Amino acid sequence: MTGQAEVSKALEFAKSRSSETGQSDDGKGSKFLSFFLGEEEYGLQILSVREIIGLMDITQVPQTPHYIRGVINLRGKVIPVLELRTKFGMETIEDTEKTCIIVVEVVMQGAPIQMGILVDSVSEVLEIKASDIEAAPSFGGGINTDFIMGMGKVKDEVKILLDIDKVLGEVDVSGLGDLKQKTEADSKQTAEGDLEQTAEPVPA
Amino acid sequence: MSTHAFNNSESKNNDVSLNDIAEFLISRDEIGSEALEQLKEYLTRVLEKAGKKSPAYPYLEAACEFVDIAEKEGYENLDSQSVEVLSNFIECAGYEIDDDEPVFDSSNTANLTNSTEAASDIDMSPEPEPDSEIIESNSAPQTKTTSVPESPEETATPNPGTGVHTLPDDIDTDFLSEFATESEEYLEQAEASLLTLETDPEDDEAINSIFRAFHTIKGTSAFLGLTQITELAHVVESMLGRVRDGSIKYTEVYADVALQSIDVMKSLTEIAKVGSPGQELATPAGLAEIHERLAHPDELEADSQAFESGAVDTTPRLGDIIVAENIATRKQVEDVASSQAEDKLGVALVKSKTAKAAEVVQALRTQTKIAGPARTASSTLRVRTDRLDLLIETVGELVIAQSMVAQDDTVHLGENHKLLKKVGHSGKIVRELQDLSMSMRMVPLKATFQKMARLVRDAAQKSGKRVQLITQGEDEEIDRNMVDVISDPLVHMVRNAVDHGIESAEERSKANKPAQGTIRLAALRSGSNVLIKVGDDGAGLNRQRIVNKAIEKGLIESDKGMTDSEIFELILKPGFSTVENVTDLSGRGVGMDVVKRGIDALGGRINIASEFGKGTEFIMQLPLTMAITDGMLVKVGKELFIIPTININRSFRPNAEQISTVAGRGEMVLLHGQVIPVYRLYEIFSIKGAIENMTDSLLVIVGDGKNPCAFMVDELLNQQQVVAKPISDGLGKVSGVSGGAILGDGHVGLILDTIELATMARQSFKTAEIKQSRIANKGNNRQKPVTIKR
Amino acid sequence: MENLKVLLVDDSGAMQKMIKMALSKIGIEGVATALNGVEGMENLKESIPDLILCDWNMPEMNGYQFVTAIRADSNFKNIPILMLTTVNTKDEVIEIMKAGANDFLNKPFTPDALKDKIIKVTKG
């Protein structure tokens, strides 16, 4: 595991080398930014990653899904921050020194939007050959496999490669109410009792 | 014949040939000022000799002009590139005159130069090709169907819009249908561009795109022999060309003509598309009218200028104002006007004691105001709006960055007074810069109001009513970005006023009102807001009818205890419409809720005042700009929020006697005899560590006089201007929050949408009630606060 | 003349077809087409034509910009250019010639008129 600054540097280098396609030089593999949530290592295609920033003050926003930590000021722009642990139904932990925000840019409904993703720590920039990426196995509960692009093998380890559009897609594309039901359904198995506290809007 | 420079003695006696000019040009790389003079003289002579009918004329004319321009722009010399261009003109001209014998062949020069007969031969020499057909102003069009008049002044062909036109026998139907499809696309683009011009009459690309549409249609239709289309395209193109080169100013008069032209052109294309070769083509409605209007550009321009100065449509006569102001009845005014014809109406009115002098003066002032102040030319520079937006945004950031410096402990708490002073000074400059940059995006409401004048005219015509519009305060300025947004609600209100407000002439006379209805559109500034009023002297709102409808729609149970204005505001609810018969103009199921939503989106408010039988007035209160919000920074626990100042009525710390809990309605505070519901912001937002004891807290009263509610906060920090930024990108609509702003310390503060928040609070209160009763049933008495899970 | 390679630049598809037909009537078949100046420049990079026929009023990169760009490039500056347009005023004539076009021909035109102008600007 490397420090955030070094990963940032590696990320910049990788982005400059891999042009717009996110493909690596030989064209056979793709580059990923890997990060940790708990013990598990995940990967995001560097194509969608803009930058990595340290934890900063986050303004909570009411009436948003529970996995939205809030909004931050990114050089004068207000962008939302998504707590990936919560989104994946994992237990929340206290922020640490290593906690950081990966800023990604995705296109939603034709417009590019930036979002921050809160993760436990960033790890490194990896190159994974297409042949080393396997389809996602089905998990018994836990993470919704829709979010997973595939499983990347690096040496003896396996990284979970995320499909960022799917991870973020639900935030915007489906309406808020829709989303609540969905996440509730998702979390039913893992986190019971949450439901009771959720204040559903009552039709007037 | 000399092959070198013209020399004076020679030129005085002899005619000059093109060849001479050509040789003169190729013999040198640059032409000095003296030679330029000579060149000009000889070009002029050749031009005169060739005559307008010569196919070489356009080239020679252009060459003369070219030299003229060079001279006017003060070129000492013509450089080699210009010489090359000139040579090309001469070469082209020479080629047109006699294409068998190149102009550089000196054996031919004698023919061309020395005899006038030769010159007249030249005039007739070439085949009359379509491109070289130059029609003189008085001559009828040549027999070739494809001829296009050469210049706009020469379009005085009698009635080009009439006469029988047929589809050419040899027309290629594949081309025809391709042409039709393409033309439709071009015309659609042109329509879109016209709409752009409505808001930005100086958008060059939009003008260009409309011009291009007609230009292309003209060219293509000419090939196909669709004369009707070519003729129309030509005249419209000429008009647009003058707009494009700035020789006429684009106004609504031209916009109307362009719109009509597009419609007629569409019909023409449609007619041609379905025709078969040789078939006679129908003449669409409006074609002759368009030709008639475009055939007299001077009249059109006069209309346009009149329209712009507001003299034709927006300035009512003094008498009308007197009547509208209820100073005298129409009959009185008319009587005075007819009996005392020698005096001006104003004087006559005072003499006859129909009106007081002060009233007449006031009316005259109103009239002058409406007519608009004399135009003063101020020098302007056009700037792209996106750059302006960026400038304003950047200045906004600068304001924040500056206040971050000012609030830094080193400055703020430090001992260094000099530094504090310097920072303070820079802060002042930064705020001036902010005001200045904001003012750059402010535009007067005049254009918007003028659109309404047209709307009133059209709507009145359609509904067969007599309506006049009186506008006031059209010089008030608002943020350019707001113009588009207020336009829709305004259109809706004005249409409503004409359609449903003003009664028919018979109804009006029955009610002892003048046959002509009056709509007043007024704008006035109040602080950092602008008030826009739309009033009519029509039938007024019928309280009972609204109540019935509202009950029928389930909006209310009864009108018990509801004030008139509360009732009137029901018409702003979605789906509410009091008019049974849907008119073409403002029915269509879209009601006043559109207006309300538009105004809410701007952070404004709307009030309705109405007296049955007398009229209705809608009052919109809008912020001057959307970019910067005047806000009150409030603290709840550790969180900071911004409440727009426009929404705040007052704030106070309540004492225990003022607070009560009403069963089924929650906590209330008594203020000046009014019972106001209180919502605890920390509960709505589940914030920990906030003040929970109401007498220690501050209550902020929001909402207008009728539906106030109080939000409980820990304290008010300060009032400040904030740059509103959207937070919903990627989040969807966040209820209760209208945006985010970067605060002095770099944090993001949420700007509260108090209206939505109040609705939310009411709902969550109900939820809490239900939950409480459920909990109570289980035998658990612990009061559970409403929590919204995050 | 029959072997001339022509680049035709016009934003109207219908107009392109009609001009191509006119060209075909005078025996010219080798015609490449582009919808505006930008496309035209792309085309030039691939192969250099013997003649460019070009509309004046086009979106993206108009005739003026296109001709100026061609004349500014040493590879293309000698290609004959004939503007096919509708010229109303002498200012327009000047503009066209100043940009560096060899001549112009007003739409609509007959195939013969086109042939005549082509012979003139290509000097063949």
XYZ file of N, CA, C and O in Angstrom, chain B residues 83-141:
236
model
N -2.604 43.870 -56.014
C -2.394 43.973 -57.454
C -2.849 42.679 -58.120
O -3.515 42.685 -59.159
N -2.548 41.590 -57.447
C -2.940 40.294 -57.990
C -4.470 40.178 -58.072
O -5.020 39.732 -59.076
N -5.133 40.630 -57.013
C -6.592 40.582 -56.998
C -7.158 41.446 -58.121
O -8.042 41.024 -58.869
N -6.590 42.634 -58.250
C -7.045 43.541 -59.313
C -6.828 42.918 -60.685
O -7.697 42.971 -61.558
N -5.662 42.326 -60.861
C -5.357 41.685 -62.141
C -6.405 40.630 -62.450
O -6.855 40.472 -63.585
N -6.804 39.927 -61.404
C -7.795 38.875 -61.597
C -9.128 39.462 -62.054
O -9.784 38.915 -62.935
N -9.503 40.596 -61.473
C -10.736 41.267 -61.910
C -10.659 41.598 -63.391
O -11.590 41.357 -64.160
N -9.544 42.169 -63.757
C -9.374 42.612 -65.137
C -9.380 41.404 -66.078
O -10.003 41.410 -67.135
N -8.728 40.346 -65.619
C -8.660 39.139 -66.435
C -10.065 38.565 -66.630
O -10.462 38.214 -67.741
N -10.816 38.515 -65.535
C -12.182 37.995 -65.619
C -13.029 38.866 -66.541
O -13.786 38.367 -67.377
N -12.879 40.182 -66.385
C -13.651 41.107 -67.211
C -13.303 40.900 -68.677
O -14.186 40.825 -69.542
N -12.024 40.794 -68.908
C -11.565 40.608 -70.286
C -12.124 39.332 -70.875
O -12.552 39.283 -72.035
N -12.164 38.318 -70.061
C -12.662 37.035 -70.523
C -14.143 37.120 -70.885
O -14.608 36.556 -71.862
N -14.879 37.869 -70.083
C -16.305 38.014 -70.331
C -16.551 38.782 -71.629
O -17.509 38.537 -72.343
N -15.710 39.744 -71.883
C -15.926 40.597 -73.050
C -15.706 39.810 -74.332
O -16.485 39.872 -75.267
N -14.647 39.038 -74.362
C -14.446 38.250 -75.579
C -13.701 36.982 -75.215
O -12.490 36.993 -75.047
N -14.440 35.913 -75.119
C -13.777 34.737 -74.566
C -12.933 33.979 -75.591
O -12.215 33.066 -75.244
N -13.036 34.347 -76.853
C -12.186 33.673 -77.834
C -10.788 34.279 -77.884
O -9.820 33.625 -78.227
N -10.742 35.547 -77.576
C -9.450 36.212 -77.707
C -8.994 36.717 -76.354
O -9.588 37.631 -75.795
N -7.972 36.085 -75.832
C -7.504 36.459 -74.509
C -7.151 37.945 -74.448
O -6.701 38.534 -75.422
N -7.393 38.489 -73.319
C -7.231 39.916 -73.133
C -5.788 40.367 -73.293
O -5.510 41.515 -73.596
N -4.889 39.420 -73.135
C -3.482 39.817 -73.212
C -2.951 39.829 -74.641
O -1.826 40.191 -74.893
N -3.775 39.392 -75.564
C -3.354 39.401 -76.953
C -3.408 40.836 -77.481
O -4.470 41.397 -77.689
N -2.254 41.389 -77.710
C -2.223 42.817 -78.040
C -2.764 43.111 -79.435
O -3.137 44.228 -79.736
N -2.823 42.092 -80.274
C -3.331 42.328 -81.621
C -4.799 42.758 -81.589
O -5.323 43.333 -82.516
N -5.435 42.448 -80.493
C -6.860 42.717 -80.379
C -7.181 44.077 -79.778
O -8.316 44.526 -79.804
N -6.188 44.686 -79.212
C -6.443 45.890 -78.432
C -7.080 47.003 -79.229
O -7.943 47.707 -78.719
N -6.650 47.153 -80.427
C -7.162 48.265 -81.220
C -8.682 48.213 -81.279
O -9.363 49.209 -81.077
N -9.192 47.028 -81.510
C -10.641 46.846 -81.567
C -11.337 47.332 -80.317
O -12.372 47.958 -80.371
N -10.745 46.940 -79.240
C -11.420 47.211 -77.980
C -11.316 48.650 -77.559
O -12.168 49.138 -76.853
N -10.260 49.279 -77.968
C -10.002 50.566 -77.353
C -10.401 51.768 -78.194
O -10.951 52.717 -77.644
N -10.151 51.704 -79.443
C -10.186 52.964 -80.162
C -11.539 53.407 -80.679
O -11.724 54.561 -80.988
N -12.441 52.492 -80.813
C -13.721 52.974 -81.334
C -14.861 52.683 -80.376
O -14.903 51.656 -79.726
N -15.732 53.627 -80.319
C -16.896 53.437 -79.461
C -17.813 52.372 -80.020
O -18.530 51.705 -79.289
N -17.776 52.209 -81.319
C -18.597 51.146 -81.895
C -18.156 49.788 -81.383
O -18.953 48.933 -81.059
N -16.842 49.658 -81.334
C -16.318 48.391 -80.829
C -16.841 48.148 -79.423
O -17.240 47.053 -79.078
N -16.855 49.216 -78.688
C -17.308 49.068 -77.304
C -18.764 48.640 -77.253
O -19.139 47.784 -76.458
N -19.569 49.212 -78.129
C -20.966 48.816 -78.073
C -21.145 47.390 -78.588
O -22.057 46.691 -78.165
N -20.251 46.994 -79.468
C -20.275 45.589 -79.882
C -20.090 44.666 -78.687
O -20.755 43.655 -78.554
N -19.153 45.099 -77.897
C -18.816 44.276 -76.736
C -20.032 44.062 -75.858
O -20.284 42.978 -75.362
N -20.785 45.115 -75.729
C -21.951 45.034 -74.865
C -22.863 43.882 -75.240
O -23.517 43.300 -74.384
N -22.916 43.606 -76.478
C -23.881 42.589 -76.901
C -23.232 41.255 -77.207
O -23.927 40.296 -77.498
N -21.926 41.264 -77.132
C -21.269 40.089 -77.664
C -21.612 38.745 -77.018
O -21.960 37.813 -77.728
N -21.535 38.579 -75.743
C -21.657 37.200 -75.253
C -23.110 36.717 -75.222
O -24.040 37.524 -75.276
N -23.226 35.426 -75.137
C -24.547 34.818 -74.974
C -25.131 35.295 -73.635
O -24.411 35.427 -72.657
N -26.398 35.573 -73.631
C -26.948 35.961 -72.317
C -27.057 34.759 -71.378
O -28.095 34.110 -71.278
N -25.983 34.473 -70.729
C -26.006 33.362 -69.772
C -26.753 33.818 -68.516
O -26.766 34.998 -68.213
N -27.287 32.876 -67.822
C -28.058 33.288 -66.640
C -27.226 34.105 -65.666
O -27.710 35.061 -65.089
N -25.973 33.708 -65.524
C -25.185 34.408 -64.510
C -24.849 35.819 -64.947
O -24.495 36.654 -64.147
N -24.949 36.060 -66.242
C -24.544 37.376 -66.692
C -25.756 38.254 -66.999
O -25.623 39.364 -67.454
N -26.917 37.723 -66.775
C -28.099 38.526 -67.040
C -28.238 39.601 -65.994
O -28.476 39.340 -64.828
N -28.086 40.786 -66.427
C -28.237 41.868 -65.473
C -29.404 42.712 -65.932
O -29.417 43.260 -67.015
N -30.389 42.739 -65.093
C -31.613 43.401 -65.520
C -31.592 44.824 -65.018
O -31.366 45.078 -63.842
N -31.827 45.732 -65.850
C -31.891 47.116 -65.401
C -33.237 47.357 -64.739
O -34.232 46.712 -65.043
N -33.206 48.342 -63.907
C -34.342 48.476 -63.004
C -35.698 48.527 -63.701
O -36.677 48.048 -63.165
N -35.748 49.106 -64.881
C -37.067 49.258 -65.477
C -37.451 48.145 -66.438
O -38.580 48.068 -66.886
N -36.490 47.336 -66.768
C -36.817 46.313 -67.755
C -37.507 45.128 -67.095
O -37.231 44.797 -65.947
N -38.401 44.532 -67.839
C -39.112 43.368 -67.322
C -38.135 42.205 -67.246
O -37.130 42.191 -67.933
N -38.429 41.221 -66.406
C -37.537 40.079 -66.331
C -37.419 39.400 -67.698
O -38.377 39.378 -68.464
